[in-house]
Amino acid sequence: MPFGAFVEEVVEFLVVNFSGFFDTISDTLSSMIHGLTGALLWVPPGLMVVLFTVAAHARQRRWGLTVFTAFSFLLIWNLGYWEDTMATLSLVLYATLMCVVIGIPLGIYAAHSQWLYKFLQPVLDLMQTIPPFVYLIPTLTLFGLGVVPGVISTVIFAIAAPVRLTYLGISQVPKELVEAGKAFGCTNRQLLLRIELPAAMSSIGAGITQCIMLSLSMVVIAALVGADGLGVPVVRALNTVDIGKGFEAGLAIVLLAIWMDRFFRQKDAQGASS
């Protein structure tokens, strides 16, 4: 079966007929990501470390996370990866935002429409199991070299997490709560906003956190198509067999991943991070 030829023809058709549309998306996303990176780099690193530390303490109220935040970003600054870390942070934040904006509504609709979930399930399986390099090729063709194909590929890889966990959270809302809401005359919108979403928030939060981790795992792959960030020194270290530089860049990725996981982790009812 000429499946590969068919996919290639589809991509060529999109390039020929919708190149202006994809260029607009690429320019817009690139401007937004580089704008956020520029804003983060405009603030002096020392002041930025203080802001990150204060934000971490204000959000989680845990001194362990506060000390870890200060230590991690000071170490990253000392190792010379501050600019790359800010570029990676921008990429991950935008990729996660896109996953949340698309994935959570999809998960909500799938929880209320069984046929939609049956359709999405194999699609999500395919998006998560197919090697990222495979869909990196058409995204590179459509959006050109730079940070945008890296972000789009990251979204394709990570969006399954918020969709699945939102679906799971909404589906596991006790039927008694929903029936009680209907008995009190709640509309479907009120049921969603006042009962289902609050009850499913723990699962939705876990989906967002997992999405962040999956996005960070794509940093090195995104660097192969021109995305800035911590993936660039890792790729350079791989090409030059520079063990020290590769370890330092990998350590920066690990520290950023741990910080983002702890920072965005949702609190439970007792105030401890879940």
Short mmCIF file of C-alpha atoms in Angstrom, two decimals, residues 1-7:
data_model
loop_
_atom_site.label_atom_id
_atom_site.label_comp_id
_atom_site.label_asym_id
_atom_site.label_seq_id
_atom_site.Cartn_x
_atom_site.Cartn_y
_atom_site.Cartn_z
CA MET A 1 0.00 0.00 0.00
CA PRO A 2 1.47 3.40 -1.00
CA PHE A 3 0.73 4.93 2.39
CA GLY A 4 3.97 6.89 2.54
CA ALA A 5 3.38 8.35 -0.91
CA PHE A 6 -0.12 9.40 0.12
CA VAL A 7 1.12 11.20 3.24
#
